[in-house]
Short mmCIF file of C-alpha atoms in Angstrom, two decimals:
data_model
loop_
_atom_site.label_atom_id
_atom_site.label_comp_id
_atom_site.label_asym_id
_atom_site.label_seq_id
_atom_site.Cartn_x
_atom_site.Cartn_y
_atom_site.Cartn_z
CA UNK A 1 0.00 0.00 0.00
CA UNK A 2 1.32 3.31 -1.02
CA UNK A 3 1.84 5.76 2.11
CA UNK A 4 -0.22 8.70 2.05
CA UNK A 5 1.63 12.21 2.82
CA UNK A 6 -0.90 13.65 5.05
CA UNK A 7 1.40 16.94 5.25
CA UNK A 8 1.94 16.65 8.94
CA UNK A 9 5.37 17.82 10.28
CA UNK A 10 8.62 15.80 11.21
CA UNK A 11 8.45 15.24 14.64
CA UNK A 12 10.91 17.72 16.64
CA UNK A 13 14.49 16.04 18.00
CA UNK A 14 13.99 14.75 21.41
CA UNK A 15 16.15 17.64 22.41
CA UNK A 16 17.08 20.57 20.86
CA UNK A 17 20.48 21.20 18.66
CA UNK A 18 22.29 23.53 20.56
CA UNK A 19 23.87 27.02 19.05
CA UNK A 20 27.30 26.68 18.23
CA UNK A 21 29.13 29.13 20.50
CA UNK A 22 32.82 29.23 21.02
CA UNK A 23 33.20 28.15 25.18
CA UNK A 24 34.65 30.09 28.40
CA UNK A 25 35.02 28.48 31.54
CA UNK A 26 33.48 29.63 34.80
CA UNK A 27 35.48 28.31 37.61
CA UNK A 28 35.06 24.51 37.16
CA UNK A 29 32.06 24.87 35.00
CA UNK A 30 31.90 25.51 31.04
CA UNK A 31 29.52 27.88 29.36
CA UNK A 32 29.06 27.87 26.26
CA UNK A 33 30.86 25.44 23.11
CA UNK A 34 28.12 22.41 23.63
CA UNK A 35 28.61 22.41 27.45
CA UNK A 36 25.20 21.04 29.36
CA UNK A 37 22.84 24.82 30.08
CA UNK A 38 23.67 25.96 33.68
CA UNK A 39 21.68 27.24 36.12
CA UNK A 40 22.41 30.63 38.09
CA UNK A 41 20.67 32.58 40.89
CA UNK A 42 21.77 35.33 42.88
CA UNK A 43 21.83 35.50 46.86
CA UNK A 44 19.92 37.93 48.68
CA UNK A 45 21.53 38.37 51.68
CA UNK A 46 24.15 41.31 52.12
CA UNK A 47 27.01 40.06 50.50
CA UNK A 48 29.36 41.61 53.45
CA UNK A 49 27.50 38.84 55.76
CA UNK A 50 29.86 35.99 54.79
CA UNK A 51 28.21 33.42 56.69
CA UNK A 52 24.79 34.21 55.87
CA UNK A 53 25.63 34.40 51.99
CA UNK A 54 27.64 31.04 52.54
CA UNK A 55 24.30 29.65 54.01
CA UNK A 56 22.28 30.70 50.76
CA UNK A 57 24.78 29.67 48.84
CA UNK A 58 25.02 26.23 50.41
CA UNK A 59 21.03 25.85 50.00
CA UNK A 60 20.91 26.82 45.94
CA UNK A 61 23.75 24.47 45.49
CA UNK A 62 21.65 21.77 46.92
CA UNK A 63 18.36 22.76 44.78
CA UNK A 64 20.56 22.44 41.68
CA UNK A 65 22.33 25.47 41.18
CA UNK A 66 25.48 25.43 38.90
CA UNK A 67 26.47 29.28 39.15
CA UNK A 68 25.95 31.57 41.87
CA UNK A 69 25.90 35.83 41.47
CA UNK A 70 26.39 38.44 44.50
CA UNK A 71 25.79 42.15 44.38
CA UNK A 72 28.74 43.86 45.41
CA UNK A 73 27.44 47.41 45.93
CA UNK A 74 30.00 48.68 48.60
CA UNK A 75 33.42 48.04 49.51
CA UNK A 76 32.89 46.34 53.04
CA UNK A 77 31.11 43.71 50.25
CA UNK A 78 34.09 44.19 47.92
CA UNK A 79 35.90 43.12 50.71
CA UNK A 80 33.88 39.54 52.09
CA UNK A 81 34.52 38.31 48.45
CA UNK A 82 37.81 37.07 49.03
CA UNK A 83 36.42 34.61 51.52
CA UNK A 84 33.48 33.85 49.43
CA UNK A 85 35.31 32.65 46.64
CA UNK A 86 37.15 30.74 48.31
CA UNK A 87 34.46 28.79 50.94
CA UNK A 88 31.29 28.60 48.33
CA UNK A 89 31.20 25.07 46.60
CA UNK A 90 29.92 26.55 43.59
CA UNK A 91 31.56 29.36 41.35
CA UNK A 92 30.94 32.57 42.53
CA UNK A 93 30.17 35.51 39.99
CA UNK A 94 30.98 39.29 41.37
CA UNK A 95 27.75 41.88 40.06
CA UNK A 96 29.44 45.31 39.76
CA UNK A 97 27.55 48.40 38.69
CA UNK A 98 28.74 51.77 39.17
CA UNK A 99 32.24 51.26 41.02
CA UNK A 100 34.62 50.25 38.10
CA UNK A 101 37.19 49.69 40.76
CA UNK A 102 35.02 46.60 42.22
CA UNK A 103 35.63 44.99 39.41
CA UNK A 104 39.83 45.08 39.82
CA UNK A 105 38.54 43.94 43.56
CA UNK A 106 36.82 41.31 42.20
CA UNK A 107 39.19 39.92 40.03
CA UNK A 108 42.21 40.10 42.87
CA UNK A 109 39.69 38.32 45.11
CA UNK A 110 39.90 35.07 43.02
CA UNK A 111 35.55 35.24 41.91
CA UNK A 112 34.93 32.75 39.13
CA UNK A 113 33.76 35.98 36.69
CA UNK A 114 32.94 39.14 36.77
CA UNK A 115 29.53 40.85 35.45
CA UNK A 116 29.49 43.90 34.36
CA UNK A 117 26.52 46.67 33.79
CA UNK A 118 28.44 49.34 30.68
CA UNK A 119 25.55 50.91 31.27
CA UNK A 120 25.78 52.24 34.71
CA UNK A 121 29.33 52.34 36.02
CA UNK A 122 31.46 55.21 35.26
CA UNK A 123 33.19 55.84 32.46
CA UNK A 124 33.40 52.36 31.52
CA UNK A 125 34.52 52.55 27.97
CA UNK A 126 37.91 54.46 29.39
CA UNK A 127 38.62 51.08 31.48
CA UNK A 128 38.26 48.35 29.21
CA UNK A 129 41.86 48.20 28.07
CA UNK A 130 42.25 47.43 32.37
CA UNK A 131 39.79 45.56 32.91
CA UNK A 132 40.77 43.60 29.52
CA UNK A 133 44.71 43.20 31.13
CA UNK A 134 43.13 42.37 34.55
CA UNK A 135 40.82 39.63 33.63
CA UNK A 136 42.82 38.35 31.28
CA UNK A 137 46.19 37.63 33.55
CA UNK A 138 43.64 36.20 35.78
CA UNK A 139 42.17 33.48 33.46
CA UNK A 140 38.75 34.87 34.09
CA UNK A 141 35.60 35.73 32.07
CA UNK A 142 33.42 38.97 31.90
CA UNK A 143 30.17 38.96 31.71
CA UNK A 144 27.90 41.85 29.39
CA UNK A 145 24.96 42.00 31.23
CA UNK A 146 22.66 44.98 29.88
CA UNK A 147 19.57 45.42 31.06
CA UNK A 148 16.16 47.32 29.84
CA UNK A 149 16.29 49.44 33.06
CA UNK A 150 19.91 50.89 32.80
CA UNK A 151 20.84 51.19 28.94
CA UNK A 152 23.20 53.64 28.05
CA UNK A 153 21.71 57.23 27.30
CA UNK A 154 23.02 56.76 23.65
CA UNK A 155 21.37 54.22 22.54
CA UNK A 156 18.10 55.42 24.50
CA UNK A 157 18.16 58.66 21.97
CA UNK A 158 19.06 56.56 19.30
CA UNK A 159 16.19 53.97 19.75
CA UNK A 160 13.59 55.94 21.69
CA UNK A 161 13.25 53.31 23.96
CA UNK A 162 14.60 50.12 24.86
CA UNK A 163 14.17 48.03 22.05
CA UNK A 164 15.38 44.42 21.14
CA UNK A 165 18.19 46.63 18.30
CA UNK A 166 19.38 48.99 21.22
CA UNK A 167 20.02 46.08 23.45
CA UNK A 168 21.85 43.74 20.70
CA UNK A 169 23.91 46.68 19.95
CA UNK A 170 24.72 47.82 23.29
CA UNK A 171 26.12 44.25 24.36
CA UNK A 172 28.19 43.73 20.71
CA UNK A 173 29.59 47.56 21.43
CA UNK A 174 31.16 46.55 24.49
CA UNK A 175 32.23 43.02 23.24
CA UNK A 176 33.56 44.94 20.42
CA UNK A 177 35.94 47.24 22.95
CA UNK A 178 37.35 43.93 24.63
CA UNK A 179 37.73 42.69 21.45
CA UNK A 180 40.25 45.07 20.27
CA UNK A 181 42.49 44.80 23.35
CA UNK A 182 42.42 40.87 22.69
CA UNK A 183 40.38 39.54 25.10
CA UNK A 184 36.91 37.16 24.12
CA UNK A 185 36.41 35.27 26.79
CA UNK A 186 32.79 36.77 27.44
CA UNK A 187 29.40 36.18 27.96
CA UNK A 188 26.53 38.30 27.28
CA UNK A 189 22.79 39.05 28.39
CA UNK A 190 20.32 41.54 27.13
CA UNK A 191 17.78 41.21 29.73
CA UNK A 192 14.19 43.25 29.38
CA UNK A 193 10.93 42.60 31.58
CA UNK A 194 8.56 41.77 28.54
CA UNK A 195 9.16 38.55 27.13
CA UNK A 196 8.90 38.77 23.40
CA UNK A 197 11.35 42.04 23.08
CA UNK A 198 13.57 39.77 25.51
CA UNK A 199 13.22 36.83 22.65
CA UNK A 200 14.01 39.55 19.59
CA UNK A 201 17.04 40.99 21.66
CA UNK A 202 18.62 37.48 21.97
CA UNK A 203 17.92 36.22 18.41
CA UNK A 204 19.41 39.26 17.64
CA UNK A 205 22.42 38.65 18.75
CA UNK A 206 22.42 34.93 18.16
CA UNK A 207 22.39 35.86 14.35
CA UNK A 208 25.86 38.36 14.84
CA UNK A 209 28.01 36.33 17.15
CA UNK A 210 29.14 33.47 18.52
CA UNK A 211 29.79 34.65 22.64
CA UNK A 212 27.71 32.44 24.85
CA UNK A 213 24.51 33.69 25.79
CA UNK A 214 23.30 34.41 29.89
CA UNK A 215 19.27 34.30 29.62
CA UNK A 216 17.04 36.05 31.72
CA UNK A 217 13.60 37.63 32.41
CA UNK A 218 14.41 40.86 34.29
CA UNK A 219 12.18 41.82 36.85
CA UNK A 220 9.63 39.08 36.12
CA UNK A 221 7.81 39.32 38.63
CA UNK A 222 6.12 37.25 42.13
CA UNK A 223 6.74 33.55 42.11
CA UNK A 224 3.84 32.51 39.10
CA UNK A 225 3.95 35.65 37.14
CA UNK A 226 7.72 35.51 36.89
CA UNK A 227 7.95 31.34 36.40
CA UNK A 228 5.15 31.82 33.62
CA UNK A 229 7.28 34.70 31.51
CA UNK A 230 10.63 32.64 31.93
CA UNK A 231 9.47 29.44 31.06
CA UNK A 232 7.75 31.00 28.07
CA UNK A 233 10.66 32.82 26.89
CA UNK A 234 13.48 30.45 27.89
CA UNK A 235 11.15 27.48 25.98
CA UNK A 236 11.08 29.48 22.77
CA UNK A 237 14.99 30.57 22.62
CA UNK A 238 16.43 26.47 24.52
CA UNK A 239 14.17 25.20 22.20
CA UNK A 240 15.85 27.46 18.99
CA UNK A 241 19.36 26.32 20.64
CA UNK A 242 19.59 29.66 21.79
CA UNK A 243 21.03 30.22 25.51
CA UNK A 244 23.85 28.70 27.62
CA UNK A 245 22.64 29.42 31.16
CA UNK A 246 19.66 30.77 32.91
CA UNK A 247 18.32 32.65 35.31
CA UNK A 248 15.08 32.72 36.58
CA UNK A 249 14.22 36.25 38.22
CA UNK A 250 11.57 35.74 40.27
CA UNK A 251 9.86 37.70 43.42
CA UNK A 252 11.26 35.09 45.72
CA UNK A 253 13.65 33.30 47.45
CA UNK A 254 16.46 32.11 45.36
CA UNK A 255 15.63 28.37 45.97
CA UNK A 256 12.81 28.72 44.07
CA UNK A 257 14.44 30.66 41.35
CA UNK A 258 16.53 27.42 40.95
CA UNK A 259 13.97 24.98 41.53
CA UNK A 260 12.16 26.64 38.40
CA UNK A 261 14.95 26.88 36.61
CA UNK A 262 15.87 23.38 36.58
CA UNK A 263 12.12 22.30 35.70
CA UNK A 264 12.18 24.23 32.52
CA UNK A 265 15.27 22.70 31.41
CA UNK A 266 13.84 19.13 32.32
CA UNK A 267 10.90 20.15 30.23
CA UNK A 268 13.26 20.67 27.49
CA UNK A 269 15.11 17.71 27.83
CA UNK A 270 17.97 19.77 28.24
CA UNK A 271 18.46 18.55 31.99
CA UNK A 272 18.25 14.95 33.44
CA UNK A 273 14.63 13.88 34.61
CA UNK A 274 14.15 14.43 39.21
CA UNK A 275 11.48 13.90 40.63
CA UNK A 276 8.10 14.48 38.26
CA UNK A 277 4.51 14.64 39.57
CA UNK A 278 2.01 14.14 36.67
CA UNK A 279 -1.37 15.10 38.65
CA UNK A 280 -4.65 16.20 36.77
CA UNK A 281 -6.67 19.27 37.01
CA UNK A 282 -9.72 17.96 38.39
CA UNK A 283 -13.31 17.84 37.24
CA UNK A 284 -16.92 16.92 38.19
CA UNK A 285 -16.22 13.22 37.49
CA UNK A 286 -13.83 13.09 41.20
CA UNK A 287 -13.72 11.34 44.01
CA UNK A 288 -11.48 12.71 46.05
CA UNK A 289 -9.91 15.98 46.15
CA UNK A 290 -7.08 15.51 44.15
CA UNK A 291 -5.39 19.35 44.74
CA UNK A 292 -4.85 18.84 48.53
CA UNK A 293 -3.46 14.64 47.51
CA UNK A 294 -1.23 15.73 44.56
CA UNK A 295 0.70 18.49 47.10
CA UNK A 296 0.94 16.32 49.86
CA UNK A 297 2.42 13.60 47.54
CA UNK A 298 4.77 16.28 46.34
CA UNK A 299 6.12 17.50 50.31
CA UNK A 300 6.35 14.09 50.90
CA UNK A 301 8.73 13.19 47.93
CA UNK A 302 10.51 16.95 48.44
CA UNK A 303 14.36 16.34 48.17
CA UNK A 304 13.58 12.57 46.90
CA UNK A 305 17.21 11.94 45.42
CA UNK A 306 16.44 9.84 42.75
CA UNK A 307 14.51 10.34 39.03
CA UNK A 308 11.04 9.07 39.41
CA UNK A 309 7.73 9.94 37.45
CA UNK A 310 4.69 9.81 39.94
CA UNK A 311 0.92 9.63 38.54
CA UNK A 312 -1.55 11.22 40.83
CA UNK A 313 -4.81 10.55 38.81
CA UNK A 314 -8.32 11.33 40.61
CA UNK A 315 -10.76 9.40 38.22
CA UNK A 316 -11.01 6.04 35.76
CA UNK A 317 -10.90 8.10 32.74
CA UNK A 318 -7.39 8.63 32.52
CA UNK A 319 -6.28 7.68 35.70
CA UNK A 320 -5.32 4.32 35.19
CA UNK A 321 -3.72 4.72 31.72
CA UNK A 322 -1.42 7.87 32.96
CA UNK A 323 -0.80 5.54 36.09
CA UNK A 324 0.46 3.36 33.98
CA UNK A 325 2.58 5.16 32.14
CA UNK A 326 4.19 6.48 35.44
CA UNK A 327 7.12 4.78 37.45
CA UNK A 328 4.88 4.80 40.30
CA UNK A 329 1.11 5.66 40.07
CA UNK A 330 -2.29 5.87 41.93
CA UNK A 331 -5.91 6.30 40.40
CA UNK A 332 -8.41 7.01 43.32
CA UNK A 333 -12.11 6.42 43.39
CA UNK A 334 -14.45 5.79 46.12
CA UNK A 335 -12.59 6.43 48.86
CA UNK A 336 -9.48 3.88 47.82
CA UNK A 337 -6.46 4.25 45.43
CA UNK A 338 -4.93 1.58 43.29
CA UNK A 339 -1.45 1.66 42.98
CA UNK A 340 0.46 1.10 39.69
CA UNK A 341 4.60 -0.05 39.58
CA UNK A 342 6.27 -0.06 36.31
CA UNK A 343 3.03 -0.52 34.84
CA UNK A 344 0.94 -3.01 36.71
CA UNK A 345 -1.37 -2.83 39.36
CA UNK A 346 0.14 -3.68 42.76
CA UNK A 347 -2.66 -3.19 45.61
CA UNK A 348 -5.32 -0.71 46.85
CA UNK A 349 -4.91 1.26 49.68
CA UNK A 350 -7.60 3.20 51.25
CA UNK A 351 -7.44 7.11 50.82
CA UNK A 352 -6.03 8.20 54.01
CA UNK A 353 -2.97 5.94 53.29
CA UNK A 354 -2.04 6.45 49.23
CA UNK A 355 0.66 9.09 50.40
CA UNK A 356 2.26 6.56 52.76
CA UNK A 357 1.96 3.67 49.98
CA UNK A 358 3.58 5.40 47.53
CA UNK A 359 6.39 6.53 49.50
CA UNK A 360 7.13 2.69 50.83
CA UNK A 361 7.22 1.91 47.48
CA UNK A 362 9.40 4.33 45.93
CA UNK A 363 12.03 3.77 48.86
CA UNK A 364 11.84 -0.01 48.41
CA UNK A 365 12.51 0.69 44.87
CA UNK A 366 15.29 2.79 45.75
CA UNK A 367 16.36 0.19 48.68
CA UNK A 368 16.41 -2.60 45.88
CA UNK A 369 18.42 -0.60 43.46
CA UNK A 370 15.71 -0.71 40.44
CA UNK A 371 15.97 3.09 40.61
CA UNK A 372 18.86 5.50 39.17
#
């Protein structure tokens, strides 16, 4: 039988090809060049409180955090980087604006990179050529980081406004400046609150060079808002190839900016598979109130350490066929749950104890070594 072309589209790559970008190193970690999308956050604490920032450090690095940014806004904060540097078990990035001579503090304090804002700190064209021979003898990289909220009063008359051109050309001005004193080993990001002149800024650039690219929402907004914007953004660019880490800038504690940031790149395939819930949205045809089952089912598997998909289904319509589909799986109905493993049905607990069931199992499977 001849096949008939029904004019459907190739199905997309499991993942998506990557952007070829030449690579820089941050720390122990590689950006850019092919090198697996990092994750970044910045701490909230005042950097000048070592132990405090050491604390939030320590906590992102166990949510999944590859990269870690501090404000350094004064020189008693200038000063704690030394020590932070050397104590945080991640690489630590300095965030200079204003000050140009933070960033020579920065570099002599042994920080993993350095970002700058050319927008904001003084006369920064007239200290390239320094900061260049600085960062450069110390094997570093330098970060571009313009943002919507501080662009350079040039390119504001130019432009009007800022636009996805005025931030492109802002960041590939300054990369052009390094460039002629020798030194490449940069990174760029053209951040902007509204998502789609975020996506034109970076495709932008994307088409004119080859730097790896730092993406980010600015000033997203509280927790959903903000997730909602990034993961929209960030989905369209990862899934273009475009972007080589990410930061989520949400209205909340930088756990959670990490926590989201890893799900979207999971999403993407860009990230090995944690811990997934699959839950549905609930209807008239349920039996038990599957909001208030599906979060206690995720607090209870919170900081599970191992890669497990989890079905939390509330009726028989597609309960038991997404249960099956799971690793581990309920479908609930009349009071009870039936519990799915690898794809067959296992027991049924009563309501009250599905939470408890499915946790015994998953640490038996964990116990028995039948999980990664």
């Amino acid at each position: 039988m001849t096949a008939i072309d029904l004019g459907l589209p190739a199905l997309p790559p499991k993942t998506p090809v990557r952007r070829p970008t030449r690579r820089i190193n941050v720390g122990d970690v590689p950006v850019g060049g092919g090198a697996p999308v990092s994750v970044q956050t910045m701490t909230t604490t005042n950097t000048a409180d070592i132990d405090a920032t050491l604390q939030q450090i320590a906590e992102v690095t166990a949510a999944g955090c590859d990269i870690v940014r501090v404000a350094v806004p004064s020189q008693d904060d200038a000063e704690a980087l030394p020590a932070l540097a050397a104590k945080s078990p991640i690489p630590v990035i300095a965030d200079i604006h204003f000050q140009p001579r933070y960033v020579f503090q920065a570099i002599d304090a042994g920080c993993a990179a350095v970002r700058v804002n050319p927008g904001n700190i003084k006369k920064f064209d007239d200290k390239v050529r320094e900061i260049a021979a600085a960062a450069s003898a110390a094997k570093i990289p330098i970060r571009i980081g313009v943002n919507a909220g501080s662009l350079d009063q040039r390119l504001l008359d130019k432009y009007g406004s800022a636009t996805p051109q005025a931030l492109a050309e802002s960041a590939l001005h300054e990369c052009s400046l390094f460039e002629e004193h020798g030194f490449t080993d940069l990174k760029i990001a053209v951040k902007h609150h509204d998502p789609l002149t975020m996506i034109a800024a970076y495709r932008a650039l994307a088409e004119r060079c080859d730097y790896p690219l730092h993406l980010g929402v600015t000033e997203a907004g509280p927790a959903f808002q903000g997730a909602i914007k990034s993961a929209v953004a960030f989905g369209v660019l990862l899934a273009e190839g475009i972007g080589d880490t990410i930061r989520v800038s949400l209205s909340a504690p930088p756990v959670e900016q990490v926590k989201a940031g890893n799900h979207i790149l999971q999403s993407l395939g860009l990230r090995p598979r944690q811990l997934e819930i699959v839950s549905c949205p609930g209807c008239g045809r349920l039996q038990v109130d599957i909001h208030k089952l599906a979060a206690q089912v995720e607090a209870a598997f919170d900081g599970f350490p191992h890669p497990l998909r989890i079905a939390v289904m509330g009726c028989v319509v597609n309960g038991p066929g997404e249960s099956r589909e799971a690793d581990l799986g309920v479908s609930c109905g009349n009071g009870k749950g039936q519990l799915f493993l690898k794809g067959e049905v296992i027991r049924t607990v009563p309501e009250s104890k599905i939470v408890e069931a499915l946790l015994d199992e998953a640490i038996r499977l964990a116990g028995e070594g039948e999980l990664p």
